[in-house]
Short mmCIF file of C-alpha atoms and ligand atoms in Angstrom, two decimals:
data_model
loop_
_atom_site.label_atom_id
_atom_site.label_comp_id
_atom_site.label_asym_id
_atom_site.label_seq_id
_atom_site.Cartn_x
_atom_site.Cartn_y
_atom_site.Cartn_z
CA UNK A 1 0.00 0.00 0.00
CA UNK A 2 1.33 3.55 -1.10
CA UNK A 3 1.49 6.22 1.45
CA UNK A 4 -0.67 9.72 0.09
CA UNK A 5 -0.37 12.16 1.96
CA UNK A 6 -3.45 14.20 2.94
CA UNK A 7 -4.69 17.35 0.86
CA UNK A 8 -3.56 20.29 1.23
CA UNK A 9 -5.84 22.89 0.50
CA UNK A 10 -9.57 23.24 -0.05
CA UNK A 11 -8.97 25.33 -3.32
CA UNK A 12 -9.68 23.86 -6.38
CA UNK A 13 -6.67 22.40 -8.59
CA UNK A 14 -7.74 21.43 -11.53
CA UNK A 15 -9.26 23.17 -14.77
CA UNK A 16 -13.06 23.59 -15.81
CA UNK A 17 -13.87 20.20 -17.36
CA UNK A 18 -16.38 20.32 -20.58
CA UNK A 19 -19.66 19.57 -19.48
CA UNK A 20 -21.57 19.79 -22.90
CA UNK A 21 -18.98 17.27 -23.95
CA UNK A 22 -19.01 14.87 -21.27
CA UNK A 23 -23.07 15.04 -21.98
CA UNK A 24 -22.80 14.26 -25.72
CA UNK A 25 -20.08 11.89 -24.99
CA UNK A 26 -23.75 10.10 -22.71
CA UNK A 27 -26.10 10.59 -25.38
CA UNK A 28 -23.98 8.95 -27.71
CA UNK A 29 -23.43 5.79 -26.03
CA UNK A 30 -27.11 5.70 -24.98
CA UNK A 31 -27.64 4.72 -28.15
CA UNK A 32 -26.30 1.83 -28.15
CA UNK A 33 -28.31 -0.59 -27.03
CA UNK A 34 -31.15 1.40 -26.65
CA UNK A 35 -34.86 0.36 -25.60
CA UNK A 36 -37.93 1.80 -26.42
CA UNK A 37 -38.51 2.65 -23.08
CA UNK A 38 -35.52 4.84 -22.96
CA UNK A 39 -32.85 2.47 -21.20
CA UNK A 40 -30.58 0.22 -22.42
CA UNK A 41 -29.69 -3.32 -22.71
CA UNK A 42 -25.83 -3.96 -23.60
CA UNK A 43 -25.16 -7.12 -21.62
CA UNK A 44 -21.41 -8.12 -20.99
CA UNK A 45 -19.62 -9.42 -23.90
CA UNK A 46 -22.89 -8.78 -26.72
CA UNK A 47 -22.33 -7.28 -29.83
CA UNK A 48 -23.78 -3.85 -28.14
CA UNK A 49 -20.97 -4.22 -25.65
CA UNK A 50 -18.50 -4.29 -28.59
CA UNK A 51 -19.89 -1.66 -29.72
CA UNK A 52 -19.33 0.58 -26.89
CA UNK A 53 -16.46 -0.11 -26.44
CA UNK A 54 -15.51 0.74 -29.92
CA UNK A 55 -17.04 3.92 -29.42
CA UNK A 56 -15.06 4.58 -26.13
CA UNK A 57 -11.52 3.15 -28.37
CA UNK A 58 -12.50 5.44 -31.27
CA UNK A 59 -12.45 8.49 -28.94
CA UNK A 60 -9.59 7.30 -27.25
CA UNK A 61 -7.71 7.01 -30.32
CA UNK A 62 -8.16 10.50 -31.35
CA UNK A 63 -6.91 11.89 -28.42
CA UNK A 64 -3.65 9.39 -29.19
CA UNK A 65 -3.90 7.59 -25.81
CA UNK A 66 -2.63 3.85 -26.01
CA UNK A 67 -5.34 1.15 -25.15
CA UNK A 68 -4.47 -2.53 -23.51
CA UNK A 69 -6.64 -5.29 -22.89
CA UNK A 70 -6.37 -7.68 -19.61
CA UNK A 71 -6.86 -11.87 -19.80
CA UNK A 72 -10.51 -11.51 -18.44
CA UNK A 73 -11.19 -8.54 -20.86
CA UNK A 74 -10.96 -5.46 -18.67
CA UNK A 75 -10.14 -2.37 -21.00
CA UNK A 76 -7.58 0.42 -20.25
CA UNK A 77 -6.76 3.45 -21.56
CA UNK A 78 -4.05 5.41 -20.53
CA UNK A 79 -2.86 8.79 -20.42
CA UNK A 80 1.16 8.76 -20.32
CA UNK A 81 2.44 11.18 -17.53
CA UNK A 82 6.08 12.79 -17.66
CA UNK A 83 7.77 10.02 -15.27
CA UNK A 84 6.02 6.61 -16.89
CA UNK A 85 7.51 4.48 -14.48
CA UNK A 86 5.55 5.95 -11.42
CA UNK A 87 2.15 3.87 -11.08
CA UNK A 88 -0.40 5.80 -12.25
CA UNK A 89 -3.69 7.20 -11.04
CA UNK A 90 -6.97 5.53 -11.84
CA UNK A 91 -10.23 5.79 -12.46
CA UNK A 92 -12.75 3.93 -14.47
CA UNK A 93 -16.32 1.98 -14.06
CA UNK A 94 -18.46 -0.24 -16.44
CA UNK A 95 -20.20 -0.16 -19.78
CA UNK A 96 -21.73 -2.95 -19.69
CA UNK A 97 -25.29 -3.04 -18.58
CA UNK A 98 -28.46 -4.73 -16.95
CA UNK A 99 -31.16 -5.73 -19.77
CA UNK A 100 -33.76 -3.36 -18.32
CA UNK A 101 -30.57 -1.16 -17.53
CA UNK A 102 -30.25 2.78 -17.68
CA UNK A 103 -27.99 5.24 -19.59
CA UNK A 104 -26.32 6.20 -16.19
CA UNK A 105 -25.21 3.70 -14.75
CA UNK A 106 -21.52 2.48 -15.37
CA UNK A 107 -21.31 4.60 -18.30
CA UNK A 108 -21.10 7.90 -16.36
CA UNK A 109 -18.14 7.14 -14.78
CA UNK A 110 -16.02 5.98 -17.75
CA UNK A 111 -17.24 8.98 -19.53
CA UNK A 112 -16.26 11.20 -17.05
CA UNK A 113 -13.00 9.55 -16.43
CA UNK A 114 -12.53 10.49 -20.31
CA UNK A 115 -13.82 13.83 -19.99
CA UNK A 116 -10.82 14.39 -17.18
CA UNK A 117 -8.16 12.87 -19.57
CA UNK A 118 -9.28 15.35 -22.31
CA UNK A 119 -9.80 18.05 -20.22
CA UNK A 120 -6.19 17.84 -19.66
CA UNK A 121 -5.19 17.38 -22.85
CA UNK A 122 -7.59 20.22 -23.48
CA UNK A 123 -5.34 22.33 -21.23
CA UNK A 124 -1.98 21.62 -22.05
CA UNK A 125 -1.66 20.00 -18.47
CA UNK A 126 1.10 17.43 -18.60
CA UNK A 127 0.82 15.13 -15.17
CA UNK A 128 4.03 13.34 -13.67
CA UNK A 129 1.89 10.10 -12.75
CA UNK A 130 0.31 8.50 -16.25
CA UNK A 131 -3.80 8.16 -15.64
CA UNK A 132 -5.50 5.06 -16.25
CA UNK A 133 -9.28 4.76 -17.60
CA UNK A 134 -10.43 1.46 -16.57
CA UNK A 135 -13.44 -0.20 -18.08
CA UNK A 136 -14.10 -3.20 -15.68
CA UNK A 137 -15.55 -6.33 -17.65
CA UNK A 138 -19.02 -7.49 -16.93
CA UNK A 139 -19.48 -5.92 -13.82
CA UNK A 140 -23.85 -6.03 -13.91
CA UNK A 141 -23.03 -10.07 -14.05
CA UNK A 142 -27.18 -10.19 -15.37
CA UNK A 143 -25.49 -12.09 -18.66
CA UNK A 144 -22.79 -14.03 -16.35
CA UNK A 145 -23.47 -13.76 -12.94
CA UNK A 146 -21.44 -13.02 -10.57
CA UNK A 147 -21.19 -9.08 -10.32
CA UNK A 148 -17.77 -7.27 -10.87
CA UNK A 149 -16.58 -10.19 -12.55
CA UNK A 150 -13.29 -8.33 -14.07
CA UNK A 151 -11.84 -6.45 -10.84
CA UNK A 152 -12.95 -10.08 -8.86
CA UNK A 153 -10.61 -11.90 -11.42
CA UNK A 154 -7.66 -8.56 -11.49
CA UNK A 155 -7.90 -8.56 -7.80
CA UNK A 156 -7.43 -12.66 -7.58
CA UNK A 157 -10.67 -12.77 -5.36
CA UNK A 158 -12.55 -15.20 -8.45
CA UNK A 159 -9.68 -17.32 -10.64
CA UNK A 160 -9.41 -16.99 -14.29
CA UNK A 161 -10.48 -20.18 -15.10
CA UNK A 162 -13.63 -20.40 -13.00
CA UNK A 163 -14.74 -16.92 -14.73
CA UNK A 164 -14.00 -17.99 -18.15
CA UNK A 165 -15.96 -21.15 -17.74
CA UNK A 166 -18.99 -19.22 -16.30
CA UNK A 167 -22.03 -20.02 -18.94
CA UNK A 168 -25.04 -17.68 -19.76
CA UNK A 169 -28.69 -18.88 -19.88
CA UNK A 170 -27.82 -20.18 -23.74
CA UNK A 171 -24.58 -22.43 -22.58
CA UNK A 172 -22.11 -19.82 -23.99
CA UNK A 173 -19.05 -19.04 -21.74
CA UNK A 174 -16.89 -16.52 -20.96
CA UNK A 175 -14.25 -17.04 -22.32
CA UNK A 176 -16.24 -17.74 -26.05
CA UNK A 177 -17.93 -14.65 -25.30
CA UNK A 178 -15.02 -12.92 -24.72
CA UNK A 179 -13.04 -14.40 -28.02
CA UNK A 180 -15.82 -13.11 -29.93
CA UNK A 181 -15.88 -9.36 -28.63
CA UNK A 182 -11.76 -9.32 -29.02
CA UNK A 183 -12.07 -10.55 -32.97
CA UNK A 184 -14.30 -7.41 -33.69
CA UNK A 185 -12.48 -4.88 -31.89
CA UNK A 186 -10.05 -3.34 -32.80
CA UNK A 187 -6.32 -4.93 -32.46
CA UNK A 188 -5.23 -4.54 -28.59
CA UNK A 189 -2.35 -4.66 -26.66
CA UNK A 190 -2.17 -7.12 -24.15
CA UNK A 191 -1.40 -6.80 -20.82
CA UNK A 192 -1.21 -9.35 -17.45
CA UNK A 193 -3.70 -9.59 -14.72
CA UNK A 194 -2.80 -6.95 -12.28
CA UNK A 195 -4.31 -4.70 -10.05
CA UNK A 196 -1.98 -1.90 -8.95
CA UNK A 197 -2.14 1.43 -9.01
CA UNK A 198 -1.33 4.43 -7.05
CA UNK A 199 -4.66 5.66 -6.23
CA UNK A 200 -8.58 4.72 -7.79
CA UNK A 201 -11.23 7.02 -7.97
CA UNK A 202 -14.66 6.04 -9.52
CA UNK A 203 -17.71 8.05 -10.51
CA UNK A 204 -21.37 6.82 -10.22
CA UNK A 205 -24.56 7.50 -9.87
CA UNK A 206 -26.37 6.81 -6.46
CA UNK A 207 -28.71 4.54 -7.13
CA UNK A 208 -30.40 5.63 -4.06
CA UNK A 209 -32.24 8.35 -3.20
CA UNK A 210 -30.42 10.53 -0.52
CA UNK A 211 -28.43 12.84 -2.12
CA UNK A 212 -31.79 14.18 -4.10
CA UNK A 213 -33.75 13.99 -1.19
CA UNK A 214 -31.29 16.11 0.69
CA UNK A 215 -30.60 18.59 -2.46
CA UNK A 216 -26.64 17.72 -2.38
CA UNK A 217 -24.17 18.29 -5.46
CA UNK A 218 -21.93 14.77 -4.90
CA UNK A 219 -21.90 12.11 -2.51
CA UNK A 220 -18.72 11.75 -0.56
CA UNK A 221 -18.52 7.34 -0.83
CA UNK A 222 -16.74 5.97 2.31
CA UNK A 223 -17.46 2.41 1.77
CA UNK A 224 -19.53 -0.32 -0.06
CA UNK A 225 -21.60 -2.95 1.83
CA UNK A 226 -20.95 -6.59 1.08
CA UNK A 227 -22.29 -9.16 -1.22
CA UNK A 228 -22.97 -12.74 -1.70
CA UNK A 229 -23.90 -14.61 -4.62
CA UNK A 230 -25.05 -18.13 -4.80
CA UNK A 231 -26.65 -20.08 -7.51
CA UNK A 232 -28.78 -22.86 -6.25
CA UNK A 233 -30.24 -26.00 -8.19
CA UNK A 234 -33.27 -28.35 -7.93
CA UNK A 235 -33.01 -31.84 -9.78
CA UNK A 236 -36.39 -33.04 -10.39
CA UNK A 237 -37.88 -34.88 -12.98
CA UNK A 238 -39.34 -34.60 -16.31
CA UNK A 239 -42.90 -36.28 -16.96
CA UNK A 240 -46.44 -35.39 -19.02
CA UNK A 241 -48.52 -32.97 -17.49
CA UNK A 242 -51.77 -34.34 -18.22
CA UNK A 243 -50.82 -37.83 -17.20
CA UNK A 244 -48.32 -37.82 -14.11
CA UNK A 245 -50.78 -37.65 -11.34
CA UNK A 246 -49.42 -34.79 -8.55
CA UNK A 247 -48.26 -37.04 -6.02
CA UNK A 248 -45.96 -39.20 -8.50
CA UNK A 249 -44.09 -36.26 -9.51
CA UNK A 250 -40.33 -34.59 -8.63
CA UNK A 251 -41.50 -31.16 -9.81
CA UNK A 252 -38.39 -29.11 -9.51
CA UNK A 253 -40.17 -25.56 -9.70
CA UNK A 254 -42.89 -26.37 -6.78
CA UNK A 255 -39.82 -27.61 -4.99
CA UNK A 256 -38.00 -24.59 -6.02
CA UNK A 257 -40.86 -22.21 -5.16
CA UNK A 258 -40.91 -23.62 -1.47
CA UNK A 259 -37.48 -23.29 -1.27
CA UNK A 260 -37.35 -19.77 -2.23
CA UNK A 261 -40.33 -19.40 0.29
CA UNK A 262 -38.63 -20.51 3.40
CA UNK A 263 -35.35 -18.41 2.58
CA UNK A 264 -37.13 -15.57 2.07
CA UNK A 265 -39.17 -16.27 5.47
CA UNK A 266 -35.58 -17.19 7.19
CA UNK A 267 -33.76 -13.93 5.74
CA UNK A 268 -36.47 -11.38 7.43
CA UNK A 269 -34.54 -8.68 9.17
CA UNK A 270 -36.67 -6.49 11.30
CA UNK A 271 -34.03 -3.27 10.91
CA UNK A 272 -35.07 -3.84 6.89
CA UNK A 273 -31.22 -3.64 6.10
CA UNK A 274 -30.15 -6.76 5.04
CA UNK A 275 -30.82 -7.45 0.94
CA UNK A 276 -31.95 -10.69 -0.18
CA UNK A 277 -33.05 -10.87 -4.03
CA UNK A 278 -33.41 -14.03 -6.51
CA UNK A 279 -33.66 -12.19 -9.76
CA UNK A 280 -33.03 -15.31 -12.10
CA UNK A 281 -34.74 -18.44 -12.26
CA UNK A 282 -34.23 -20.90 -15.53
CA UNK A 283 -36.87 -23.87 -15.92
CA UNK A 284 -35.58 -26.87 -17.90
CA UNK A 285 -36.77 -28.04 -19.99
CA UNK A 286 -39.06 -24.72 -20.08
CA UNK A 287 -42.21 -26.55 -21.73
CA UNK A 288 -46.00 -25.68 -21.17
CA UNK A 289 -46.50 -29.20 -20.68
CA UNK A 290 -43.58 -31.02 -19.06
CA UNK A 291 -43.23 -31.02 -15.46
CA UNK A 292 -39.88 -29.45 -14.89
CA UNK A 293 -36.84 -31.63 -14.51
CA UNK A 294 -34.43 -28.63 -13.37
CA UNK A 295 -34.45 -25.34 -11.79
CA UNK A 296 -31.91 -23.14 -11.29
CA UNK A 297 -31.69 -19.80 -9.57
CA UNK A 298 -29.64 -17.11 -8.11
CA UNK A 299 -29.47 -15.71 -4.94
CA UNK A 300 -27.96 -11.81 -4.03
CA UNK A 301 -27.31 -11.06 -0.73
CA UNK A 302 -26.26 -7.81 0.80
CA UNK A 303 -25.56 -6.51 4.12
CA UNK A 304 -23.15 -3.86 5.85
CA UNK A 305 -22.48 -6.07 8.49
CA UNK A 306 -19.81 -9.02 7.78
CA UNK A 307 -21.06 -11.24 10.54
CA UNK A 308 -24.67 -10.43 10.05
CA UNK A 309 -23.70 -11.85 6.41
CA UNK A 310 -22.22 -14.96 7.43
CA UNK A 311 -25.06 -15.74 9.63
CA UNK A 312 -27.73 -15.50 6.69
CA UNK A 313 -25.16 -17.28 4.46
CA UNK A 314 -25.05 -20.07 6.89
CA UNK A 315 -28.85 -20.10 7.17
CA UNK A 316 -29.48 -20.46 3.01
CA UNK A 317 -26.90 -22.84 3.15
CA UNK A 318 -28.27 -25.45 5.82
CA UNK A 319 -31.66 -24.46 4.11
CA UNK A 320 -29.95 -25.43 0.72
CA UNK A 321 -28.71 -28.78 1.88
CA UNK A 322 -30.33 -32.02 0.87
CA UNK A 323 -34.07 -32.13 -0.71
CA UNK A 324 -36.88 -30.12 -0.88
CA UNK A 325 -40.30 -32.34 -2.10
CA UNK A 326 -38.68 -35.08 -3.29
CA UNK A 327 -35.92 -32.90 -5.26
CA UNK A 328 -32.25 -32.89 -4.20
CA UNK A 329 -30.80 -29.34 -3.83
CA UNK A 330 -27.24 -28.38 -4.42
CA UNK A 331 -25.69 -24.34 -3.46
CA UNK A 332 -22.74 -23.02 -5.41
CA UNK A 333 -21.55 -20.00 -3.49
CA UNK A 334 -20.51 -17.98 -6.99
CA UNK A 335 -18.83 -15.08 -4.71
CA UNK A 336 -18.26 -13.86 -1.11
CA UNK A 337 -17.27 -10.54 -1.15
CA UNK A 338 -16.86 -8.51 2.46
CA UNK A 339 -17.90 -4.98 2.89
CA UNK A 340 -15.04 -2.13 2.44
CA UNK A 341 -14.47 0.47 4.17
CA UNK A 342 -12.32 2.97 1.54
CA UNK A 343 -9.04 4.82 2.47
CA UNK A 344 -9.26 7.77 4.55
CA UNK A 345 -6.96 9.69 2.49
CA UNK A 346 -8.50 9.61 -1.07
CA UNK A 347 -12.01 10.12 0.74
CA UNK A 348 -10.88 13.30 2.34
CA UNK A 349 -9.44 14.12 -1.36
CA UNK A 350 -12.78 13.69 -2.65
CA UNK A 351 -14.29 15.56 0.52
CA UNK A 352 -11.84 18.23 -0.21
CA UNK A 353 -12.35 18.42 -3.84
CA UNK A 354 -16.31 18.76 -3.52
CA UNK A 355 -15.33 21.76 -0.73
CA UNK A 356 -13.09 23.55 -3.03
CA UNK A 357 -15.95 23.98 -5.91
CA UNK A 358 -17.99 24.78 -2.58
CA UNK A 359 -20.35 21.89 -3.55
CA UNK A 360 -22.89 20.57 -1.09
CA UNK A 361 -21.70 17.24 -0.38
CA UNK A 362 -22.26 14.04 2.02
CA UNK A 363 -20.51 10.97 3.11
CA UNK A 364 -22.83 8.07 1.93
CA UNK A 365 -22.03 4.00 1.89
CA UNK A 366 -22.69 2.48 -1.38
CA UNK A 367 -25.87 0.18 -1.02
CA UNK A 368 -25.45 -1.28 -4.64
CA UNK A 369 -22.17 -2.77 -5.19
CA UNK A 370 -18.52 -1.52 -7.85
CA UNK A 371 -16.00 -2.24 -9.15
CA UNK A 372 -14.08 -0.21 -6.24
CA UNK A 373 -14.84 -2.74 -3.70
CA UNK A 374 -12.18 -4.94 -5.09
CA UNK A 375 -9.35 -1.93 -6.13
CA UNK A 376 -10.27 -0.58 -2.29
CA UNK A 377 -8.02 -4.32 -1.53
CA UNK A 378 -4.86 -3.49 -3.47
CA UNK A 379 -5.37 0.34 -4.02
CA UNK A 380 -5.80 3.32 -2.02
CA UNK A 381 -9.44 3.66 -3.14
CA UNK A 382 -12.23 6.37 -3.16
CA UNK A 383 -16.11 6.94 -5.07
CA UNK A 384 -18.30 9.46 -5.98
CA UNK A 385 -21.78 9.72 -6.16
CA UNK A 386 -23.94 12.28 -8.14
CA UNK A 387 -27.72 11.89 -7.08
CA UNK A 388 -29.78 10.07 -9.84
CA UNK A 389 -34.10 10.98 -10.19
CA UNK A 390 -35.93 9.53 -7.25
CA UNK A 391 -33.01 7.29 -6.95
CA UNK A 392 -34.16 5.06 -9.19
CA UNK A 393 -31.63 2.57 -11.16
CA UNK A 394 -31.83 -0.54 -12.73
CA UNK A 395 -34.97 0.49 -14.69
CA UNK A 396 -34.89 1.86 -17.90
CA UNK A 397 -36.11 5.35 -16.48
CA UNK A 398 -32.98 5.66 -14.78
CA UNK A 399 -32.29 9.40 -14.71
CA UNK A 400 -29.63 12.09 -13.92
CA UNK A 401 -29.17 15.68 -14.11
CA UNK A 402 -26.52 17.42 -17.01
CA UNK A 403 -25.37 19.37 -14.06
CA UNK A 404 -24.88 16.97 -11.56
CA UNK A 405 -22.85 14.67 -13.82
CA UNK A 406 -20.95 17.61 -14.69
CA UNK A 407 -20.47 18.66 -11.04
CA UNK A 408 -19.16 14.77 -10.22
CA UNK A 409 -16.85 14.64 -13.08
CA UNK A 410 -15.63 18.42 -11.71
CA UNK A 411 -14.66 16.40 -8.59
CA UNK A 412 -13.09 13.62 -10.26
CA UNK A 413 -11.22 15.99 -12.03
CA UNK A 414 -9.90 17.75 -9.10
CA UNK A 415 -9.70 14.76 -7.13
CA UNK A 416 -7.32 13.01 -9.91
CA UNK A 417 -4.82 15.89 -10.17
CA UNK A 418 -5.08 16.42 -6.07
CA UNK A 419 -4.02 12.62 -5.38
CA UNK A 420 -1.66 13.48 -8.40
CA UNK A 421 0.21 15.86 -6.53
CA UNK A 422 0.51 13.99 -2.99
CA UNK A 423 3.43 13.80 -1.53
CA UNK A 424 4.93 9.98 -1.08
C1 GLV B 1 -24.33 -3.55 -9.43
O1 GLV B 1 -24.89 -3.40 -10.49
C2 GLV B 1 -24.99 -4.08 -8.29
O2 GLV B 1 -25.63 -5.13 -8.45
O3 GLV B 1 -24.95 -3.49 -7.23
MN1 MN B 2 -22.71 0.28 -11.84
MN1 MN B 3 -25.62 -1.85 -12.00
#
């Protein structure tokens, strides 16, 4: 871990960045993948993904920075400073997106970690440190679950292997998925797994709805809750529907059903804080008239609380063990990732950063979970948070102001060249 010292001054460093840029830059990849309800859907590794990323490379390229690709297909773009052997200061997010997804989030912070590369450029400001924009691979996981699959893998907290071999709902994997994407793009460099850095700093929208609620500029992130992922199977099996009395049958969706039932009934929380969703749930063979043979579904799992985690993860799991109606179960616990607390240093950058463009700000912990939980392990990490409409995400009327983007990317900005100029 790097020592940073803390900020010196609550006056602002860096230049104006260009917020009618940073907007189009939005716009423009809202359109790919776009629904008619006015969200998008570019899953991890589809042709839409490509896409944006093409998009992002083609900008990149004009601006002459020097792009790199990473074994489990995280993206970087990097901004050479005038000493390129000192690590350099990162940033980045996602592009990828949920299938009912929004135009905010993910996006928004890779486009405003290229709006602070070009806003430098745009000024003539040479840096010592080189800047890296990340773009984290598949970090929704809705196409291959688990979430922040790309940092997991950088950060060695999921192997390489057991990523690439992950399947989506039509039996393609990873790493076929991934050998698609990299024939269409252009050609990259390639770089090893690695996850190093001097400082991180990501942008993102809430996702919530405090910092609306209480009118602020940014949110001031000092930490991300933590998550569990399981994906839990029923083997029943298959037989006629209109001749397989009810008794006679190993019905894997009833069985499922009752399953999800008594987790849901053992997960109850009377503070309301702990998170239990199953958001997936495939039926083989999927036919009107066959009972079902196979179920599979996913469990997420969020609390703030480690052991309060570990407690509901045993409880699934004992709930998960052996058979429900006549169908044996089986749990595959897909990822285990702790709460974070980030580093005091970069959030008092980011505090001090919002204070020098006399923003209203607040320190918030991240309900929904980023990429920056797994940097915040190897890297002196910080977030920040612009406030999204009625804190609505993951919905295709995901929202956010032109001015609060702009006011987060402002930060970043400031916050980049601030960490930039600590003193080791
Ligand atoms: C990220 O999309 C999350 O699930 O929190
Ligand atoms: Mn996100
Ligand atoms: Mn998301």
């Amino acid at each position: 871990m790097n020592a940073l010292n803390s900020i010196r001054s609550l006056t602002p460093v860096g230049p104006r960045i260009n917020s009618q840029r940073l907007w189009e830059h939005i716009c423009a990849m809202a359109d790919i993948g776009a629904t008619a309800k006015g969200g998008v859907n570019r899953q991890a590794l589809t042709t839409e993904d490509t896409r944006g990323r093409m998009l992002l490379l083609q900008w990149a390229s004009c601006r002459g920075y020097q792009a790199s690709i990473d074994p489990i297909g995280n993206l970087f773009i990097r901004r050479p400073g005038k000493s390129p052997d000192l690590s350099p200061v990162l940033t980045g997010s996602h592009l990828d997106s949920q299938p009912t997804g929004g135009k905010f989030d993910g996006v928004y912070g890779v486009l405003a970690g290229l709006e602070v590369l070009e806003t430098l450029d745009d000024h003539g400001i040479e840096t010592e440190r080189p800047l890296e924009l990340i773009v984290w691979m598949n970090e929704e996981g809705s196409r291959f679950p688990p979430p922040t699959m790309g940092s997991a893998v950088a950060a060695g907290a999921l192997p390489l292997a057991d990523a690439l071999a992950i399947k989506d709902v039509d039996g393609i994997d990873v790493q076929d998925a991934l050998k698609i994407q990299l024939a269409e793009l252009p050609v990259l460099e390639t770089r090893a797994l690695d996850m190093s850095g001097f400082a991180y700093i990501e942008a993102h929208i809430e996702q919530g709805p405090v910092l609306e609620s209480q009118a602020c500029d940014v949110g001031v992130v000092t930490g991300i809750q933590g998550l569990h992922a399981y994906e839990i199977q029923l083997l029943g099996a298959e037989a006629h529907a209109g001749t397989t009395p009810l008794r006679h049958r190993k019905d894997a969706l009833v069985a499922a059903t009752t399953l999800i039932a008594r987790i849901r009934a053992a997960m109850d929380d009377p503070e309301d804080i702990l998170r239990f969703t199953v958001g997936r749930l495939e039926v083989y063979p999927g036919s009107p008239n066959t009972v079902p043979g196979r179920v599979t579904f996913n469990i997420d799992l969020r609390h703030p609380d480690p052991d309060f985690l570990l407690r509901a993860d045993e409880k699934i799991l004992q709930l998960c063990a052996g058979e429900v109606e006549g169908c044996p179960v089986s749990a595959k616990v897909l990822l285990r990732s702790t709460p974070v607390t980030f580093d005091d240093r970069v959030v008092a950058t980011v505090r001090n950063a919002a204070g020098g463009r006399a923003m209203k700000f607040l320190d918030i912990v991240s309900g929904a979970t980023h990429d920056a939980k797994y940097t915040a392990e190897h890297i002196p990490t910080g977030m920040i948070f612009v406030p999204c409409e009625k804190g609505i995400s993951h919905n295709e009327a995901e929202n956010a102001r032109e001015v609060d983007v702009a006011a987060g990317a402002q930060v970043l900005c400031d916050a980049m060249l601030a960490i930039m100029s600590a003193q080791l």
